[in-house]
Amino acid sequence: MANTSALQEAFHWVRGELTRIHGQSFDKREVRLRTGASHSFNAVAADGSFVATVTNSTGLTSGGKRPVGKIRGAIAELYFLSLVDASARVLIATDPNFFAILQAELAGALVEGVQISHLALPADLVTRVSEVTAAASTEMGR
């Protein structure tokens, strides 16, 4: 089984960047939804004003096809973000290719107030995350 510690490190790095950018701490936590249920998000501001899901998903599959399952996973997270009361609700893609795929796939389809953004990881972390996703892809192909 692939060692996913690099993915957790990427989530931690994004939370650190958001802290630097927005001047308040971010952590992973459950947030109450408008429906009364709750959902866990990767990056929530201390005051709850900014709620984000971070995805380390990559672009096309190893066979060069659209990553349908990853896109559906992102759409599910966008749905949960649409049910949150926060001034900023964002799906953050760390991979530029996956970000571009989501932008093209979801153009004009996002609920008002929910957005998709890209936050580039440092090069060394990109390498480690890529190794994990490649190993996971290989495992899935077995």
PDB file of N, CA, C and O in Angstrom, residues 102-141:
ATOM      1  N   LEU A 102     -11.044  20.795 -14.005  1.00  0.00           N
ATOM      2  CA  LEU A 102     -12.231  21.217 -13.249  1.00  0.00           C
ATOM      3  C   LEU A 102     -12.811  22.515 -13.795  1.00  0.00           C
ATOM      4  O   LEU A 102     -14.035  22.647 -13.919  1.00  0.00           O
ATOM      5  N   GLN A 103     -11.946  23.469 -14.127  1.00  0.00           N
ATOM      6  CA  GLN A 103     -12.431  24.737 -14.687  1.00  0.00           C
ATOM      7  C   GLN A 103     -13.215  24.500 -15.967  1.00  0.00           C
ATOM      8  O   GLN A 103     -14.286  25.082 -16.159  1.00  0.00           O
ATOM      9  N   ALA A 104     -12.685  23.649 -16.834  1.00  0.00           N
ATOM     10  CA  ALA A 104     -13.363  23.377 -18.104  1.00  0.00           C
ATOM     11  C   ALA A 104     -14.656  22.597 -17.885  1.00  0.00           C
ATOM     12  O   ALA A 104     -15.691  22.907 -18.483  1.00  0.00           O
ATOM     13  N   GLU A 105     -14.590  21.602 -17.027  1.00  0.00           N
ATOM     14  CA  GLU A 105     -15.742  20.730 -16.773  1.00  0.00           C
ATOM     15  C   GLU A 105     -16.895  21.474 -16.095  1.00  0.00           C
ATOM     16  O   GLU A 105     -18.058  21.201 -16.371  1.00  0.00           O
ATOM     17  N   LEU A 106     -16.571  22.413 -15.207  1.00  0.00           N
ATOM     18  CA  LEU A 106     -17.591  23.042 -14.369  1.00  0.00           C
ATOM     19  C   LEU A 106     -17.860  24.508 -14.712  1.00  0.00           C
ATOM     20  O   LEU A 106     -18.528  25.200 -13.942  1.00  0.00           O
ATOM     21  N   ALA A 107     -17.375  24.961 -15.863  1.00  0.00           N
ATOM     22  CA  ALA A 107     -17.600  26.354 -16.277  1.00  0.00           C
ATOM     23  C   ALA A 107     -19.091  26.654 -16.298  1.00  0.00           C
ATOM     24  O   ALA A 107     -19.877  25.955 -16.930  1.00  0.00           O
ATOM     25  N   GLY A 108     -19.488  27.674 -15.546  1.00  0.00           N
ATOM     26  CA  GLY A 108     -20.883  28.088 -15.497  1.00  0.00           C
ATOM     27  C   GLY A 108     -21.778  27.197 -14.652  1.00  0.00           C
ATOM     28  O   GLY A 108     -22.988  27.412 -14.613  1.00  0.00           O
ATOM     29  N   ALA A 109     -21.212  26.218 -13.950  1.00  0.00           N
ATOM     30  CA  ALA A 109     -22.036  25.263 -13.206  1.00  0.00           C
ATOM     31  C   ALA A 109     -21.901  25.370 -11.687  1.00  0.00           C
ATOM     32  O   ALA A 109     -22.506  24.588 -10.972  1.00  0.00           O
ATOM     33  N   LEU A 110     -21.112  26.327 -11.209  1.00  0.00           N
ATOM     34  CA  LEU A 110     -20.932  26.458  -9.763  1.00  0.00           C
ATOM     35  C   LEU A 110     -21.996  27.366  -9.163  1.00  0.00           C
ATOM     36  O   LEU A 110     -22.350  28.389  -9.746  1.00  0.00           O
ATOM     37  N   VAL A 111     -22.459  26.984  -7.991  1.00  0.00           N
ATOM     38  CA  VAL A 111     -23.419  27.814  -7.274  1.00  0.00           C
ATOM     39  C   VAL A 111     -22.714  29.115  -6.868  1.00  0.00           C
ATOM     40  O   VAL A 111     -21.505  29.124  -6.622  1.00  0.00           O
ATOM     41  N   GLU A 112     -23.459  30.200  -6.813  1.00  0.00           N
ATOM     42  CA  GLU A 112     -22.884  31.488  -6.449  1.00  0.00           C
ATOM     43  C   GLU A 112     -22.209  31.407  -5.078  1.00  0.00           C
ATOM     44  O   GLU A 112     -22.744  30.829  -4.139  1.00  0.00           O
ATOM     45  N   GLY A 113     -21.005  31.968  -5.013  1.00  0.00           N
ATOM     46  CA  GLY A 113     -20.270  32.000  -3.754  1.00  0.00           C
ATOM     47  C   GLY A 113     -19.320  30.838  -3.536  1.00  0.00           C
ATOM     48  O   GLY A 113     -18.551  30.829  -2.582  1.00  0.00           O
ATOM     49  N   VAL A 114     -19.362  29.838  -4.397  1.00  0.00           N
ATOM     50  CA  VAL A 114     -18.435  28.705  -4.319  1.00  0.00           C
ATOM     51  C   VAL A 114     -17.478  28.824  -5.489  1.00  0.00           C
ATOM     52  O   VAL A 114     -17.889  29.101  -6.611  1.00  0.00           O
ATOM     53  N   GLN A 115     -16.205  28.624  -5.222  1.00  0.00           N
ATOM     54  CA  GLN A 115     -15.221  28.758  -6.295  1.00  0.00           C
ATOM     55  C   GLN A 115     -14.185  27.647  -6.258  1.00  0.00           C
ATOM     56  O   GLN A 115     -14.034  26.948  -5.251  1.00  0.00           O
ATOM     57  N   ILE A 116     -13.498  27.509  -7.360  1.00  0.00           N
ATOM     58  CA  ILE A 116     -12.385  26.569  -7.490  1.00  0.00           C
ATOM     59  C   ILE A 116     -11.133  27.410  -7.664  1.00  0.00           C
ATOM     60  O   ILE A 116     -11.127  28.366  -8.442  1.00  0.00           O
ATOM     61  N   SER A 117     -10.078  27.065  -6.944  1.00  0.00           N
ATOM     62  CA  SER A 117      -8.823  27.796  -7.112  1.00  0.00           C
ATOM     63  C   SER A 117      -7.658  26.821  -7.140  1.00  0.00           C
ATOM     64  O   SER A 117      -7.799  25.637  -6.811  1.00  0.00           O
ATOM     65  N   HIS A 118      -6.517  27.336  -7.546  1.00  0.00           N
ATOM     66  CA  HIS A 118      -5.289  26.536  -7.606  1.00  0.00           C
ATOM     67  C   HIS A 118      -4.277  27.142  -6.657  1.00  0.00           C
ATOM     68  O   HIS A 118      -4.097  28.371  -6.635  1.00  0.00           O
ATOM     69  N   LEU A 119      -3.643  26.307  -5.871  1.00  0.00           N
ATOM     70  CA  LEU A 119      -2.553  26.729  -5.004  1.00  0.00           C
ATOM     71  C   LEU A 119      -1.405  25.766  -5.262  1.00  0.00           C
ATOM     72  O   LEU A 119      -1.507  24.577  -4.955  1.00  0.00           O
ATOM     73  N   ALA A 120      -0.343  26.275  -5.888  1.00  0.00           N
ATOM     74  CA  ALA A 120       0.780  25.430  -6.288  1.00  0.00           C
ATOM     75  C   ALA A 120       1.624  25.032  -5.083  1.00  0.00           C
ATOM     76  O   ALA A 120       2.012  25.873  -4.280  1.00  0.00           O
ATOM     77  N   LEU A 121       1.887  23.747  -4.989  1.00  0.00           N
ATOM     78  CA  LEU A 121       2.754  23.215  -3.942  1.00  0.00           C
ATOM     79  C   LEU A 121       4.216  23.507  -4.288  1.00  0.00           C
ATOM     80  O   LEU A 121       4.557  23.671  -5.466  1.00  0.00           O
ATOM     81  N   PRO A 122       5.110  23.519  -3.293  1.00  0.00           N
ATOM     82  CA  PRO A 122       6.543  23.640  -3.585  1.00  0.00           C
ATOM     83  C   PRO A 122       7.006  22.434  -4.408  1.00  0.00           C
ATOM     84  O   PRO A 122       6.443  21.336  -4.282  1.00  0.00           O
ATOM     85  N   ALA A 123       8.024  22.627  -5.221  1.00  0.00           N
ATOM     86  CA  ALA A 123       8.491  21.598  -6.154  1.00  0.00           C
ATOM     87  C   ALA A 123       8.809  20.269  -5.473  1.00  0.00           C
ATOM     88  O   ALA A 123       8.459  19.200  -5.986  1.00  0.00           O
ATOM     89  N   ASP A 124       9.477  20.313  -4.318  1.00  0.00           N
ATOM     90  CA  ASP A 124       9.831  19.058  -3.651  1.00  0.00           C
ATOM     91  C   ASP A 124       8.587  18.303  -3.189  1.00  0.00           C
ATOM     92  O   ASP A 124       8.528  17.075  -3.259  1.00  0.00           O
ATOM     93  N   LEU A 125       7.573  19.020  -2.763  1.00  0.00           N
ATOM     94  CA  LEU A 125       6.333  18.385  -2.326  1.00  0.00           C
ATOM     95  C   LEU A 125       5.540  17.861  -3.523  1.00  0.00           C
ATOM     96  O   LEU A 125       4.929  16.796  -3.440  1.00  0.00           O
ATOM     97  N   VAL A 126       5.590  18.578  -4.637  1.00  0.00           N
ATOM     98  CA  VAL A 126       4.954  18.097  -5.868  1.00  0.00           C
ATOM     99  C   VAL A 126       5.532  16.740  -6.245  1.00  0.00           C
ATOM    100  O   VAL A 126       4.798  15.803  -6.577  1.00  0.00           O
ATOM    101  N   THR A 127       6.853  16.616  -6.158  1.00  0.00           N
ATOM    102  CA  THR A 127       7.513  15.350  -6.494  1.00  0.00           C
ATOM    103  C   THR A 127       7.025  14.224  -5.591  1.00  0.00           C
ATOM    104  O   THR A 127       6.673  13.140  -6.074  1.00  0.00           O
ATOM    105  N   ARG A 128       6.963  14.469  -4.288  1.00  0.00           N
ATOM    106  CA  ARG A 128       6.540  13.421  -3.354  1.00  0.00           C
ATOM    107  C   ARG A 128       5.070  13.061  -3.533  1.00  0.00           C
ATOM    108  O   ARG A 128       4.699  11.884  -3.487  1.00  0.00           O
ATOM    109  N   VAL A 129       4.223  14.060  -3.759  1.00  0.00           N
ATOM    110  CA  VAL A 129       2.801  13.792  -3.991  1.00  0.00           C
ATOM    111  C   VAL A 129       2.629  13.005  -5.293  1.00  0.00           C
ATOM    112  O   VAL A 129       1.840  12.055  -5.355  1.00  0.00           O
ATOM    113  N   SER A 130       3.386  13.363  -6.316  1.00  0.00           N
ATOM    114  CA  SER A 130       3.317  12.649  -7.599  1.00  0.00           C
ATOM    115  C   SER A 130       3.715  11.186  -7.442  1.00  0.00           C
ATOM    116  O   SER A 130       3.103  10.296  -8.051  1.00  0.00           O
ATOM    117  N   GLU A 131       4.724  10.932  -6.628  1.00  0.00           N
ATOM    118  CA  GLU A 131       5.149   9.551  -6.380  1.00  0.00           C
ATOM    119  C   GLU A 131       4.039   8.747  -5.708  1.00  0.00           C
ATOM    120  O   GLU A 131       3.786   7.601  -6.055  1.00  0.00           O
ATOM    121  N   VAL A 132       3.351   9.374  -4.754  1.00  0.00           N
ATOM    122  CA  VAL A 132       2.252   8.697  -4.052  1.00  0.00           C
ATOM    123  C   VAL A 132       1.106   8.405  -5.010  1.00  0.00           C
ATOM    124  O   VAL A 132       0.574   7.294  -5.035  1.00  0.00           O
ATOM    125  N   THR A 133       0.722   9.399  -5.810  1.00  0.00           N
ATOM    126  CA  THR A 133      -0.406   9.195  -6.713  1.00  0.00           C
ATOM    127  C   THR A 133      -0.071   8.176  -7.800  1.00  0.00           C
ATOM    128  O   THR A 133      -0.925   7.391  -8.190  1.00  0.00           O
ATOM    129  N   ALA A 134       1.186   8.161  -8.253  1.00  0.00           N
ATOM    130  CA  ALA A 134       1.595   7.156  -9.251  1.00  0.00           C
ATOM    131  C   ALA A 134       1.554   5.753  -8.642  1.00  0.00           C
ATOM    132  O   ALA A 134       1.085   4.811  -9.280  1.00  0.00           O
ATOM    133  N   ALA A 135       2.025   5.615  -7.404  1.00  0.00           N
ATOM    134  CA  ALA A 135       2.009   4.325  -6.730  1.00  0.00           C
ATOM    135  C   ALA A 135       0.577   3.865  -6.499  1.00  0.00           C
ATOM    136  O   ALA A 135       0.244   2.691  -6.692  1.00  0.00           O
ATOM    137  N   ALA A 136      -0.299   4.774  -6.101  1.00  0.00           N
ATOM    138  CA  ALA A 136      -1.708   4.429  -5.872  1.00  0.00           C
ATOM    139  C   ALA A 136      -2.368   4.011  -7.177  1.00  0.00           C
ATOM    140  O   ALA A 136      -3.159   3.060  -7.207  1.00  0.00           O
ATOM    141  N   SER A 137      -2.034   4.691  -8.263  1.00  0.00           N
ATOM    142  CA  SER A 137      -2.588   4.352  -9.569  1.00  0.00           C
ATOM    143  C   SER A 137      -2.157   2.944  -9.989  1.00  0.00           C
ATOM    144  O   SER A 137      -2.949   2.166 -10.506  1.00  0.00           O
ATOM    145  N   THR A 138      -0.894   2.627  -9.725  1.00  0.00           N
ATOM    146  CA  THR A 138      -0.378   1.303 -10.048  1.00  0.00           C
ATOM    147  C   THR A 138      -1.097   0.239  -9.232  1.00  0.00           C
ATOM    148  O   THR A 138      -1.474  -0.817  -9.745  1.00  0.00           O
ATOM    149  N   GLU A 139      -1.313   0.524  -7.939  1.00  0.00           N
ATOM    150  CA  GLU A 139      -2.020  -0.425  -7.076  1.00  0.00           C
ATOM    151  C   GLU A 139      -3.440  -0.665  -7.550  1.00  0.00           C
ATOM    152  O   GLU A 139      -3.944  -1.780  -7.496  1.00  0.00           O
ATOM    153  N   MET A 140      -4.103   0.393  -8.017  1.00  0.00           N
ATOM    154  CA  MET A 140      -5.480   0.271  -8.483  1.00  0.00           C
ATOM    155  C   MET A 140      -5.549  -0.568  -9.768  1.00  0.00           C
ATOM    156  O   MET A 140      -6.544  -1.220 -10.030  1.00  0.00           O
ATOM    157  N   GLY A 141      -4.483  -0.553 -10.546  1.00  0.00           N
ATOM    158  CA  GLY A 141      -4.449  -1.280 -11.814  1.00  0.00           C
ATOM    159  C   GLY A 141      -4.183  -2.755 -11.653  1.00  0.00           C
ATOM    160  O   GLY A 141      -4.295  -3.524 -12.601  1.00  0.00           O
TER     161      GLY A 141
END
